[in-house]
XYZ file of C-alpha atoms in Angstrom:
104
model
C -6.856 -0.340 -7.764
C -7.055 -0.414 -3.776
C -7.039 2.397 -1.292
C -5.592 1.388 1.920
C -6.168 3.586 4.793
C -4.853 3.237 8.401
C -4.661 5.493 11.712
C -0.870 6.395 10.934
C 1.894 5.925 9.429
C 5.174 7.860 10.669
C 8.350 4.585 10.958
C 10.645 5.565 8.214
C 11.506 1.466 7.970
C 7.991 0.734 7.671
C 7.981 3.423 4.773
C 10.823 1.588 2.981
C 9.341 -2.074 3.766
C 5.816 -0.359 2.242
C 7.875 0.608 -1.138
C 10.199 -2.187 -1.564
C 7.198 -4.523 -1.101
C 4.922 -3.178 -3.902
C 8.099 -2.503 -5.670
C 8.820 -6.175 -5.773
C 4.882 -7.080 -6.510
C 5.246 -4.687 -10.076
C 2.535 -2.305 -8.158
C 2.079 1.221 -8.979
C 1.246 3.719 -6.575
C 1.679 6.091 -3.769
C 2.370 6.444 0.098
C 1.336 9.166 2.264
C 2.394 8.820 5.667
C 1.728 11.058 9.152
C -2.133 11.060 9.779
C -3.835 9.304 8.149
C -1.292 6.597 6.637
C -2.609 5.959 2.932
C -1.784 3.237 0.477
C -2.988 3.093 -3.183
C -2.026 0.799 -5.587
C -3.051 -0.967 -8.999
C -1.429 -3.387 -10.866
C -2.392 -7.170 -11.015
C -5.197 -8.482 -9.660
C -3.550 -10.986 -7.540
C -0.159 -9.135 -6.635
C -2.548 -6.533 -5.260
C -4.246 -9.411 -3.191
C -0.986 -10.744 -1.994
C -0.004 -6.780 -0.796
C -3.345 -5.972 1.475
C -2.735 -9.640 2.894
C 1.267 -8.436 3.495
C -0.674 -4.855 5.201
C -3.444 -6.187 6.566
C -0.756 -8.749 8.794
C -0.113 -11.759 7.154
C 2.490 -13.419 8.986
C 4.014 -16.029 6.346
C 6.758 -13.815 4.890
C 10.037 -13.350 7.736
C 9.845 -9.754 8.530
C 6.231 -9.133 7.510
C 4.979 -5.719 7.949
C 1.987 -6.753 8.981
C 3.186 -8.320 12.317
C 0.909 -6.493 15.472
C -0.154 -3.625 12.390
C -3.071 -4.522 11.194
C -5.407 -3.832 13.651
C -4.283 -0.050 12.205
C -5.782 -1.196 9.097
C -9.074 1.645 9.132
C -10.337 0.575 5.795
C -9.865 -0.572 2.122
C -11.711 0.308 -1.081
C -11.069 -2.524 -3.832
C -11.700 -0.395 -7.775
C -11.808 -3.597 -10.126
C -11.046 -3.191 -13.751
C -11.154 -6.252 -15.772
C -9.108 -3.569 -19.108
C -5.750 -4.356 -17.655
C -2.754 -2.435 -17.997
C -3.953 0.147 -20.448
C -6.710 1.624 -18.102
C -4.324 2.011 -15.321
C -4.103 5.953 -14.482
C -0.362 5.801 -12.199
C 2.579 6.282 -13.317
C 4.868 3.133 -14.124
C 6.180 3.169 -10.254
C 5.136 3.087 -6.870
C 6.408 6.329 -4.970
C 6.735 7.839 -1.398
C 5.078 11.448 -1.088
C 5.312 12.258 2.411
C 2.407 13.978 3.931
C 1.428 15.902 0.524
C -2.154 14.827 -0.520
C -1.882 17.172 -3.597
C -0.329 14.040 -5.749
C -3.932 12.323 -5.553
């Protein structure tokens, strides 16, 4: 599981790019946008890399997300869980909340 926090996040195309892309990685999770911007997701250990490198900037994908972003990366907290699937606590989806923290 990672928690991905960052300064803000208000672009409603950034909010789509943010769920297609973990969409398309089979990550569960959640979005809260405004201030702060938070990201958490689980799923596979190394689809989960591949999406913090996607936040984070990485520039290798056309249309990356991460293009002049991630230096509104504020932090990351990696939860590693070596029970796979079964001991993962989201729902089987990754969804958009808004600005409601109540979900977590």
């Amino acid at each position: 599981r990672r928690w991905i926090w960052v300064h803000h996040i208000t672009n409603s195309n950034r909010c789509k790019d943010i769920v297609r892309e973990a969409k398309e990685r089979s990550l569960n999770g959640y979005l809260k946008t405004g201030y702060p911007g938070i990201v958490v997701i689980e799923g596979e250990s190394q689809n989960c890399d591949e999406y913090v490198q996607w936040i984070k900037g990485n520039k290798s994908r056309p249309g990356g997300f991460g293009r002049n972003w991630g230096h509104h990366v504020r932090g990351e907290v990696t939860i590693r869980d070596d029970g796979g699937a079964a001991n993962r606590g989201f729902q089987n989806s990754f969804e958009h909340v808004g600005e409601d923290l109540a979900i977590f």
